[in-house]
CSV table of C-alpha atoms in Angstrom, one decimal:
chain,number,residue,atom,x,y,z
A,634,MET,CA,76.7,102.9,65.2
A,635,SER,CA,76.1,101.5,68.9
A,636,GLY,CA,74.6,103.8,71.8
A,637,ASP,CA,78.2,103.3,73.5
A,638,SER,CA,80.1,105.0,70.8
A,639,ASN,CA,77.7,107.7,69.7
A,640,PRO,CA,77.1,110.4,72.2
A,641,ALA,CA,74.1,111.5,70.0
A,642,ALA,CA,72.7,107.9,70.6
A,643,THR,CA,73.3,107.5,74.2
A,644,PRO,CA,70.1,108.4,76.1
A,645,THR,CA,71.0,111.4,78.4
A,646,PRO,CA,68.7,113.6,80.3
A,647,CYS,CA,69.5,117.5,80.4
A,648,GLN,CA,71.4,118.6,83.5
A,649,ASP,CA,70.0,121.3,85.5
A,650,THR,CA,72.9,123.8,85.4
A,651,GLN,CA,70.7,127.1,85.9
A,652,GLY,CA,69.0,126.0,89.0
A,653,ASP,CA,65.1,126.0,88.3
A,654,GLY,CA,64.8,122.4,87.0
A,655,ARG,CA,62.8,123.6,83.9
A,656,TRP,CA,63.8,120.7,81.7
A,657,MET,CA,62.6,117.9,84.2
A,658,SER,CA,59.3,119.9,85.0
A,659,LEU,CA,58.6,119.7,81.2
A,660,HIS,CA,59.4,116.0,80.7
A,661,ASN,CA,57.4,115.2,83.7
A,662,ARG,CA,54.4,117.5,82.6
A,663,PHE,CA,54.8,115.4,79.3
A,664,VAL,CA,54.4,112.1,81.0
A,665,SER,CA,51.6,113.2,83.1
A,666,ASP,CA,49.7,114.9,80.2
A,667,SER,CA,50.0,111.8,78.1
A,668,LYS,CA,48.2,109.9,80.8
A,669,GLY,CA,44.8,111.7,80.2
A,670,LYS,CA,45.0,112.0,76.6
A,671,GLU,CA,44.5,109.9,73.5
A,672,PRO,CA,46.5,111.8,70.7
A,673,ASP,CA,46.5,110.6,67.1
A,674,VAL,CA,49.7,112.6,66.4
A,675,LEU,CA,52.6,113.3,68.7
A,676,PHE,CA,55.2,116.0,67.8
A,677,VAL,CA,58.5,115.6,69.6
A,678,GLY,CA,61.7,117.3,69.3
A,679,ASP,CA,63.5,120.8,70.0
A,680,SER,CA,62.5,124.4,70.2
A,681,LEU,CA,61.2,124.3,66.4
A,682,ILE,CA,58.6,121.9,67.5
A,683,GLN,CA,57.8,123.6,71.0
A,684,LEU,CA,57.3,127.1,69.5
A,685,LEU,CA,55.1,125.7,66.9
A,686,HIS,CA,52.5,125.2,69.7
A,687,GLU,CA,52.6,128.8,70.6
A,688,PHE,CA,51.5,130.1,67.3
A,689,GLU,CA,48.0,130.4,65.6
A,690,VAL,CA,49.2,127.7,63.1
A,691,TRP,CA,49.0,125.1,65.9
A,692,ARG,CA,45.4,125.7,66.7
A,693,LYS,CA,44.4,125.9,63.1
A,694,LEU,CA,46.3,122.9,61.4
A,695,PHE,CA,47.3,120.6,64.2
A,696,SER,CA,44.8,120.6,67.2
A,697,PRO,CA,42.2,119.3,64.9
A,698,LEU,CA,44.3,116.5,64.4
A,699,HIS,CA,44.3,115.7,68.2
A,700,ALA,CA,48.0,116.3,68.4
A,701,LEU,CA,50.2,116.7,71.5
A,702,ASN,CA,53.4,118.6,71.6
A,703,PHE,CA,56.6,117.3,73.5
A,704,GLY,CA,58.9,119.9,72.3
A,705,ILE,CA,61.7,121.2,74.5
A,706,GLY,CA,64.0,124.0,73.4
A,707,GLY,CA,67.7,123.1,73.2
A,708,ASP,CA,67.1,119.4,73.1
A,709,ALA,CA,69.5,117.3,70.8
A,710,THR,CA,69.0,113.6,69.9
A,711,GLN,CA,70.3,112.3,73.0
A,712,HIS,CA,67.8,114.3,75.2
A,713,VAL,CA,64.8,113.3,72.9
A,714,LEU,CA,65.9,109.6,73.2
A,715,TRP,CA,66.1,109.6,77.0
A,716,ARG,CA,62.7,111.3,77.1
A,717,LEU,CA,60.9,108.8,75.0
A,718,ILE,CA,62.6,105.9,76.9
A,719,ASN,CA,61.6,107.4,80.2
A,720,GLY,CA,57.9,107.6,80.1
A,721,GLU,CA,56.7,110.0,77.1
A,722,LEU,CA,55.5,107.2,75.0
A,723,ASP,CA,54.3,105.1,77.9
A,724,TYR,CA,50.6,106.0,78.1
A,725,ILE,CA,49.7,106.8,74.6
A,726,SER,CA,49.3,105.2,71.1
A,727,PRO,CA,49.5,108.0,68.3
A,728,LYS,CA,49.0,106.8,64.8
A,729,VAL,CA,51.9,109.3,63.7
A,730,VAL,CA,55.0,110.6,65.5
A,731,VAL,CA,56.4,113.6,64.2
A,732,LEU,CA,60.1,113.8,65.0
A,733,TRP,CA,62.1,117.1,64.6
A,734,VAL,CA,65.5,117.3,66.3
A,735,GLY,CA,69.2,117.2,65.4
A,736,THR,CA,70.0,120.9,64.8
A,737,ASN,CA,71.2,121.4,68.5
A,738,ASN,CA,73.5,118.4,68.3
A,739,HIS,CA,76.7,120.6,68.5
A,740,GLY,CA,80.1,118.8,68.2
A,741,HIS,CA,78.6,115.7,66.8
A,742,THR,CA,79.2,114.7,63.1
A,743,PRO,CA,76.4,114.2,60.6
A,744,GLU,CA,77.0,110.5,61.0
A,745,GLN,CA,76.6,110.7,64.9
A,746,ILE,CA,73.4,112.8,64.5
A,747,CYS,CA,71.9,110.4,61.8
A,748,GLY,CA,72.7,107.5,64.3
A,749,GLY,CA,70.9,109.5,67.2
A,750,LEU,CA,67.8,109.9,64.9
A,751,MET,CA,67.9,106.1,64.0
A,752,ALA,CA,68.1,105.2,67.6
A,753,ILE,CA,64.9,107.4,68.4
A,754,ILE,CA,63.2,105.9,65.4
A,755,ASP,CA,63.9,102.3,66.9
A,756,VAL,CA,62.7,103.3,70.3
A,757,ILE,CA,59.4,104.7,68.9
A,758,HIS,CA,59.0,101.4,66.8
A,759,GLN,CA,59.5,99.3,69.8
A,760,LYS,CA,57.2,101.2,72.1
A,761,LEU,CA,54.5,102.1,69.3
A,762,PRO,CA,54.7,99.0,66.8
A,763,HIS,CA,51.7,100.5,65.0
A,764,ALA,CA,52.9,104.1,64.7
A,765,HIS,CA,54.4,105.8,61.6
A,766,THR,CA,57.4,108.1,62.4
A,767,LEU,CA,57.6,111.0,60.2
A,768,VAL,CA,61.1,112.3,60.4
A,769,LEU,CA,61.4,116.1,59.4
A,770,GLY,CA,64.5,117.3,57.7
A,771,LEU,CA,66.7,119.7,59.6
A,772,LEU,CA,66.5,123.4,58.3
A,773,PRO,CA,69.3,125.5,57.1
A,774,ARG,CA,70.5,128.2,59.6
A,775,GLY,CA,72.7,131.1,60.0
A,776,LYS,CA,72.4,134.4,57.8
A,777,SER,CA,74.9,133.5,55.4
A,778,PRO,CA,76.5,130.1,54.2
A,779,ASN,CA,78.3,128.3,57.1
A,780,PRO,CA,79.3,124.8,58.1
A,781,LEU,CA,76.1,124.1,60.1
A,782,ARG,CA,74.0,124.4,56.8
A,783,GLU,CA,76.5,121.7,55.4
A,784,ARG,CA,76.2,119.5,58.5
A,785,ASN,CA,72.3,119.8,58.4
A,786,ALA,CA,72.1,119.0,54.9
A,787,SER,CA,74.5,115.9,55.2
A,788,VAL,CA,72.2,114.5,58.1
A,789,ASN,CA,69.2,114.9,56.0
A,790,ALA,CA,70.8,113.1,52.9
A,791,GLN,CA,72.0,110.2,55.5
A,792,VAL,CA,68.6,109.8,57.2
A,793,GLN,CA,66.7,110.0,53.9
A,794,ALA,CA,68.9,107.1,52.6
A,795,GLU,CA,68.5,105.0,55.8
A,796,VAL,CA,64.7,105.2,56.0
A,797,ALA,CA,64.0,104.6,52.5
A,798,SER,CA,63.7,100.8,53.1
A,799,LEU,CA,61.6,101.1,56.3
A,800,SER,CA,57.9,101.0,55.7
A,801,HIS,CA,57.0,102.5,59.2
A,802,VAL,CA,59.1,105.6,58.6
A,803,SER,CA,59.3,108.5,56.1
A,804,PHE,CA,61.2,111.5,55.5
A,805,LEU,CA,59.8,115.2,55.0
A,806,ASP,CA,62.2,117.8,53.6
A,807,MET,CA,60.9,120.9,55.4
A,808,ASP,CA,62.8,123.5,53.5
A,809,PRO,CA,60.4,125.6,51.1
A,810,GLY,CA,63.5,127.3,49.9
A,811,PHE,CA,64.6,129.6,52.8
A,812,ILE,CA,68.0,130.2,51.3
A,813,GLN,CA,67.8,133.1,48.9
A,814,SER,CA,69.7,133.7,45.5
A,815,ASP,CA,72.4,135.4,47.5
A,816,GLY,CA,72.9,132.6,50.0
A,817,SER,CA,71.1,134.5,52.7
A,818,ILE,CA,68.4,133.7,55.0
A,819,ALA,CA,65.8,136.6,55.5
A,820,HIS,CA,64.9,137.4,59.2
A,821,GLN,CA,61.3,137.7,58.1
A,822,ASP,CA,61.5,133.7,57.8
A,823,MET,CA,64.0,133.2,60.8
A,824,TYR,CA,64.1,136.0,63.2
A,825,ASP,CA,67.2,134.8,64.7
A,826,TYR,CA,68.3,132.9,61.6
A,827,LEU,CA,67.4,129.7,63.5
A,828,HIS,CA,63.8,130.1,64.7
A,829,LEU,CA,60.9,130.5,62.5
A,830,THR,CA,58.6,133.4,62.4
A,831,PRO,CA,54.7,132.7,62.5
A,832,GLN,CA,54.7,133.5,58.6
A,833,ALA,CA,57.6,130.9,58.0
A,834,TYR,CA,55.8,128.2,60.1
A,835,GLN,CA,52.6,128.8,58.1
A,836,ARG,CA,54.8,128.0,54.9
A,837,VAL,CA,56.3,124.9,56.3
A,838,CYS,CA,53.3,123.6,57.9
A,839,GLN,CA,50.9,123.3,54.9
A,840,PRO,CA,52.9,120.4,53.3
A,841,LEU,CA,53.4,118.8,56.8
A,842,HIS,CA,49.7,119.1,57.4
A,843,GLU,CA,49.1,117.3,54.3
A,844,ARG,CA,51.5,114.6,54.9
A,845,ILE,CA,50.3,113.8,58.4
A,846,LYS,CA,46.6,113.8,57.1
A,847,SER,CA,47.5,111.4,54.4
A,848,LEU,CA,49.3,109.1,56.9
A,849,LEU,CA,46.2,109.2,59.2
A,850,ASP,CA,44.0,108.3,56.4
A,851,LYS,CA,46.2,105.1,55.4
A,852,GLN,CA,46.0,104.0,59.1
A,853,VAL,CA,42.2,103.9,59.2
A,854,PRO,CA,41.2,100.3,59.0
B,1390,MET,CA,80.3,148.9,92.0
B,1391,SER,CA,82.6,149.8,89.1
B,1392,ALA,CA,82.9,147.6,85.9
B,1393,GLU,CA,86.3,146.3,87.2
B,1394,GLU,CA,84.6,144.9,90.3
B,1395,ASN,CA,81.4,143.8,88.5
B,1396,PRO,CA,81.7,141.3,85.7
B,1397,ALA,CA,77.9,141.9,85.0
B,1398,ALA,CA,78.9,145.4,84.0
B,1399,GLU,CA,81.7,144.3,81.7
B,1400,PRO,CA,80.5,144.8,77.9
B,1401,ALA,CA,81.3,141.4,76.0
B,1402,PRO,CA,80.0,140.2,72.8
B,1403,VAL,CA,78.7,136.5,72.4
B,1404,ILE,CA,81.4,134.3,71.0
B,1405,ASP,CA,80.2,132.1,68.1
B,1406,VAL,CA,80.7,128.5,69.4
B,1407,GLN,CA,77.9,127.1,67.3
B,1408,GLY,CA,79.4,128.0,63.8
B,1409,ASP,CA,76.8,130.0,62.1
B,1410,GLY,CA,77.4,133.5,63.6
B,1411,ARG,CA,73.9,134.4,64.3
B,1412,TRP,CA,74.7,136.7,67.4
B,1413,MET,CA,76.8,139.0,65.1
B,1414,SER,CA,74.4,138.7,62.3
B,1415,GLN,CA,71.4,139.9,64.4
B,1416,HIS,CA,73.6,142.8,66.2
B,1417,ASN,CA,74.5,144.0,62.5
B,1418,ARG,CA,71.2,144.0,61.4
B,1419,PHE,CA,70.2,146.1,64.4
B,1420,VAL,CA,73.0,148.5,63.5
B,1421,GLN,CA,71.7,148.8,60.2
B,1422,GLU,CA,68.2,149.5,61.3
B,1423,CYS,CA,69.5,152.4,63.3
B,1424,LYS,CA,70.6,154.0,60.0
B,1425,ASP,CA,67.2,153.6,58.4
B,1426,ALA,CA,64.7,153.9,61.1
B,1427,GLU,CA,63.6,156.8,63.3
B,1428,PRO,CA,62.0,155.0,66.3
B,1429,ASP,CA,60.0,156.5,69.2
B,1430,VAL,CA,60.4,153.6,71.4
B,1431,LEU,CA,63.4,151.3,71.6
B,1432,PHE,CA,63.0,147.7,73.1
B,1433,VAL,CA,66.5,146.0,73.9
B,1434,GLY,CA,67.2,142.9,75.9
B,1435,ASP,CA,67.1,139.2,75.7
B,1436,SER,CA,64.5,136.7,74.5
B,1437,MET,CA,61.9,138.0,76.5
B,1438,VAL,CA,62.0,141.1,74.4
B,1439,GLN,CA,62.9,139.1,71.1
B,1440,LEU,CA,60.0,136.8,71.4
B,1441,MET,CA,57.5,139.6,71.9
B,1442,GLN,CA,57.9,140.6,68.3
B,1443,GLN,CA,56.7,137.3,67.1
B,1444,TYR,CA,53.3,137.7,68.7
B,1445,GLU,CA,50.2,139.5,67.5
B,1446,VAL,CA,50.5,141.9,70.6
B,1447,TRP,CA,53.5,143.5,69.2
B,1448,ARG,CA,51.7,144.5,66.0
B,1449,GLU,CA,48.7,145.6,68.0
B,1450,LEU,CA,50.4,147.7,70.6
B,1451,PHE,CA,54.0,148.4,70.0
B,1452,SER,CA,54.4,148.7,66.3
B,1453,PRO,CA,52.0,151.6,66.3
B,1454,LEU,CA,54.1,153.5,68.6
B,1455,HIS,CA,57.1,153.2,66.1
B,1456,ALA,CA,58.9,150.8,68.2
B,1457,LEU,CA,62.2,148.9,67.2
B,1458,ASN,CA,63.0,145.4,68.8
B,1459,PHE,CA,66.7,144.7,69.6
B,1460,GLY,CA,66.1,141.7,71.6
B,1461,ILE,CA,68.6,138.7,71.3
B,1462,GLY,CA,67.8,135.3,73.1
B,1463,GLY,CA,70.3,134.4,75.6
B,1464,ASP,CA,71.7,137.8,76.3
B,1465,THR,CA,73.1,138.9,79.6
B,1466,THR,CA,73.8,142.4,80.7
B,1467,CYS,CA,77.3,142.1,79.4
B,1468,ASN,CA,76.2,141.2,75.8
B,1469,VAL,CA,73.5,144.1,75.9
B,1470,LEU,CA,75.9,146.6,77.2
B,1471,TRP,CA,78.5,145.6,74.4
B,1472,ARG,CA,75.9,146.0,71.7
B,1473,LEU,CA,74.7,149.3,72.8
B,1474,GLN,CA,78.2,150.5,72.9
B,1475,ASN,CA,78.9,149.0,69.5
B,1476,GLY,CA,76.4,150.8,67.3
B,1477,GLU,CA,72.9,149.9,68.4
B,1478,LEU,CA,72.3,153.4,69.5
B,1479,GLU,CA,73.7,155.4,66.7
B,1480,ASN,CA,71.6,157.8,64.8
B,1481,ILE,CA,68.4,157.2,66.8
B,1482,ARG,CA,66.7,159.4,69.5
B,1483,PRO,CA,64.0,157.2,70.9
B,1484,LYS,CA,61.9,158.9,73.5
B,1485,VAL,CA,61.7,155.9,75.5
B,1486,VAL,CA,63.9,152.9,75.9
B,1487,VAL,CA,62.4,149.6,77.4
B,1488,LEU,CA,65.1,147.5,78.9
B,1489,TRP,CA,64.6,143.9,79.7
B,1490,VAL,CA,67.6,141.7,80.6
B,1491,GLY,CA,69.2,140.0,83.5
B,1492,THR,CA,67.5,136.5,83.9
B,1493,ASN,CA,70.4,135.0,81.7
B,1494,ASN,CA,73.2,136.2,84.1
B,1495,HIS,CA,73.9,132.8,85.6
B,1496,GLU,CA,77.4,133.3,86.6
B,1497,HIS,CA,76.4,136.5,88.6
B,1498,THR,CA,74.9,137.3,91.9
B,1499,ALA,CA,71.9,139.5,92.3
B,1500,ASP,CA,74.0,142.4,93.5
B,1501,GLN,CA,76.0,142.1,90.2
B,1502,VAL,CA,73.2,141.7,87.8
B,1503,ALA,CA,71.5,144.8,89.3
B,1504,GLY,CA,74.8,146.6,88.9
B,1505,GLY,CA,74.8,145.5,85.2
B,1506,ILE,CA,71.3,146.8,84.6
B,1507,LEU,CA,72.2,150.0,86.3
B,1508,ALA,CA,75.4,150.3,84.1
B,1509,ILE,CA,73.1,149.9,80.9
B,1510,ALA,CA,70.6,152.5,82.3
B,1511,GLN,CA,73.5,154.9,83.0
B,1512,LEU,CA,74.8,154.4,79.3
B,1513,LEU,CA,71.4,154.9,77.8
B,1514,LEU,CA,70.9,158.2,79.7
B,1515,SER,CA,74.5,159.6,78.9
B,1516,ARG,CA,73.8,158.6,75.1
B,1517,LEU,CA,70.2,159.6,74.8
B,1518,THR,CA,69.9,162.7,76.9
B,1519,LYS,CA,66.3,163.4,76.3
B,1520,SER,CA,64.9,159.8,76.7
B,1521,LYS,CA,63.1,158.2,79.5
B,1522,ILE,CA,63.9,154.5,80.5
B,1523,ILE,CA,61.6,151.8,81.6
B,1524,VAL,CA,63.2,148.9,83.1
B,1525,LEU,CA,61.0,145.7,83.2
B,1526,GLY,CA,61.5,143.7,86.3
B,1527,LEU,CA,62.9,140.1,85.9
B,1528,LEU,CA,60.2,137.6,86.1
B,1529,PRO,CA,59.8,134.5,88.3
B,1530,ARG,CA,60.8,131.4,86.7
B,1531,GLY,CA,60.7,127.6,86.9
B,1532,GLU,CA,57.6,125.6,87.6
B,1533,PHE,CA,58.2,125.1,91.5
B,1534,PRO,CA,60.0,127.7,93.9
B,1535,ASN,CA,63.7,127.7,93.2
B,1536,PRO,CA,66.7,129.8,93.9
B,1537,LEU,CA,66.5,131.6,90.5
B,1538,ARG,CA,63.0,133.1,91.6
B,1539,GLU,CA,64.7,134.6,94.8
B,1540,LYS,CA,67.6,136.0,93.0
B,1541,ASN,CA,65.4,137.6,90.3
B,1542,ALA,CA,63.2,139.2,93.2
B,1543,SER,CA,66.3,140.4,94.8
B,1544,VAL,CA,67.4,142.0,91.5
B,1545,ASN,CA,64.0,143.9,91.3
B,1546,ASN,CA,64.3,144.8,94.9
B,1547,LEU,CA,67.7,146.4,94.3
B,1548,LEU,CA,66.7,148.2,91.3
B,1549,ARG,CA,63.3,149.6,92.8
B,1550,ALA,CA,65.3,152.1,95.0
B,1551,SER,CA,68.5,152.6,92.7
B,1552,LEU,CA,67.0,153.1,89.3
B,1553,PRO,CA,65.2,156.4,90.0
B,1554,ARG,CA,68.2,157.9,91.4
B,1555,LEU,CA,69.9,157.9,88.1
B,1556,GLY,CA,67.3,160.1,86.3
B,1557,PRO,CA,64.2,159.6,84.3
B,1558,VAL,CA,64.3,155.7,85.0
B,1559,GLN,CA,61.8,153.5,86.6
B,1560,LEU,CA,61.3,149.8,87.4
B,1561,LEU,CA,58.0,148.4,85.9
B,1562,ASP,CA,57.3,144.9,87.8
B,1563,VAL,CA,55.0,142.9,85.5
B,1564,GLY,CA,55.7,139.6,87.4
B,1565,GLY,CA,53.0,139.7,90.1
B,1566,SER,CA,50.4,137.6,88.6
B,1567,PHE,CA,52.4,134.4,87.4
B,1568,VAL,CA,53.0,132.6,90.7
B,1569,HIS,CA,49.9,130.9,92.0
B,1570,SER,CA,49.0,130.2,95.4
B,1571,ASP,CA,50.5,126.8,95.6
B,1572,GLY,CA,53.8,128.2,94.4
B,1573,THR,CA,53.7,127.0,90.8
B,1574,ILE,CA,53.8,128.8,87.6
B,1575,SER,CA,51.5,127.6,84.9
B,1576,SER,CA,52.6,126.4,81.4
B,1577,ARG,CA,49.5,128.6,80.2
B,1578,ASP,CA,51.6,131.6,81.2
B,1579,MET,CA,55.1,130.2,80.6
B,1580,PHE,CA,55.4,127.4,77.9
B,1581,ASP,CA,58.7,126.4,79.3
B,1582,PHE,CA,58.5,127.9,82.7
B,1583,LEU,CA,60.6,130.9,81.4
B,1584,HIS,CA,59.3,132.1,78.1
B,1585,LEU,CA,55.9,133.9,77.9
B,1586,THR,CA,53.0,132.6,76.0
B,1587,ALA,CA,50.8,134.8,73.7
B,1588,SER,CA,48.1,135.4,76.7
B,1589,ALA,CA,50.8,136.0,79.1
B,1590,TYR,CA,52.5,138.7,76.9
B,1591,ARG,CA,48.9,140.4,76.5
B,1592,THR,CA,48.6,140.3,80.2
B,1593,ILE,CA,52.0,142.1,80.9
B,1594,SER,CA,51.6,144.5,77.8
B,1595,THR,CA,48.8,146.3,79.2
B,1596,SER,CA,50.6,148.2,81.9
B,1597,LEU,CA,53.7,148.4,79.7
B,1598,HIS,CA,51.5,150.0,77.0
B,1599,ASP,CA,49.6,152.4,79.4
B,1600,LEU,CA,53.1,153.7,80.8
B,1601,LEU,CA,54.7,154.1,77.3
B,1602,LEU,CA,51.5,156.3,76.3
B,1603,GLN,CA,52.0,158.2,79.3
B,1604,LEU,CA,55.8,158.7,79.0
B,1605,LEU,CA,55.3,159.5,75.1
B,1606,GLU,CA,52.7,162.0,75.8
B,1607,GLU,CA,55.1,163.9,78.1
B,1608,THR,CA,57.6,164.6,75.5
B,1609,PRO,CA,55.9,166.1,72.5
B,1610,GLN,CA,56.2,169.5,74.1
B,1611,GLU,CA,60.0,169.7,73.4
B,1612,ARG,CA,59.5,168.5,69.7
B,1613,ARG,CA,57.0,171.2,69.3
B,1614,ALA,CA,59.3,173.8,70.7
B,1615,SER,CA,62.1,172.8,68.3
B,1616,LEU,CA,59.7,173.3,65.3
B,1617,VAL,CA,59.3,177.0,66.1
């Protein structure tokens, strides 16, 4: 699906509707941060990536891997695409890029969201030909069964299929089983039925940490 | 300013546009918590309140005070007003209510936002006749000086004088340390130039915790009298 016909794959900055320019401040800070650093791992995405940085799990599991965090809350695929095209990848050469975005693509179909993710993967590959991209599966959301859970599951299935043939990309399912037997998600895992509590982050980050480490090990010449 | 004149004082639920009903799920959970719990302190507001519960500081300083957290990210004064009128004050008698809301009222002027906060304070005082109210001042936001900083400061100034006239209500302004001499806010304090980091929550929690202890200590007399 070309960028023209897919809004999820059309690079788009976030408009400053509130009046304090926070999105652009964050983007600019990521670009300038990247000029001084040499991360082995880059995390990029929405609030699920951004908030990860604020909890103990980041310091324990990911700082030691020399990681940078370029998450912005509210971002959809088209926003991350714009950011990566406009400087956030220009000064660094991480070995692994962890990508977690798509749950905020409201109004887009699973096909469009998948197209957006593939567009991001393409840009990363163009700018960082030696990097491996690890795409994280979208989590279920909402307290009870709802259409967004189905949408996210469909995105995951499509992305998983599309990246199967690519050697520089892999997919990781991040759901350790958040949906309970009665179909509900517990607020002890997602305090607002979307964002993870520190204890839920601990749960999902163990396998993520293992996967990143094995990818880094493979990259050692 | 009456509710008819002030849109920020008009109760309104959040409409589910995304499709997973999360706002109502959270509200319903809070209503249920009111049936089960006997909090001494109730925190209510937007994401500034909600996020606090995810950091260590909540467990260390506020859980021990038997506090409940009814924060929902994105909420405006209208949303908080609706929630409090629709079950989130049933069956509980907290000694102190901590209210922190207003920074998301993008459609409203500073006057209207202050009026909305006053309306919430009035509702709390009328429903919880023995409670004291702490209203937290709106924090500065954005990396550089911008109109929202001025707006939030105006709201705080309007509240400073008008809140105490309602009764046992006061403004606690915890935003003083965040803007540096060059006018910037650091991402070490606000990771997205709006929401607080763990260390910034620690900074603001000291004075809040001290004030809470003071107010809680003032009320036990009434409780003891009722046991006689």
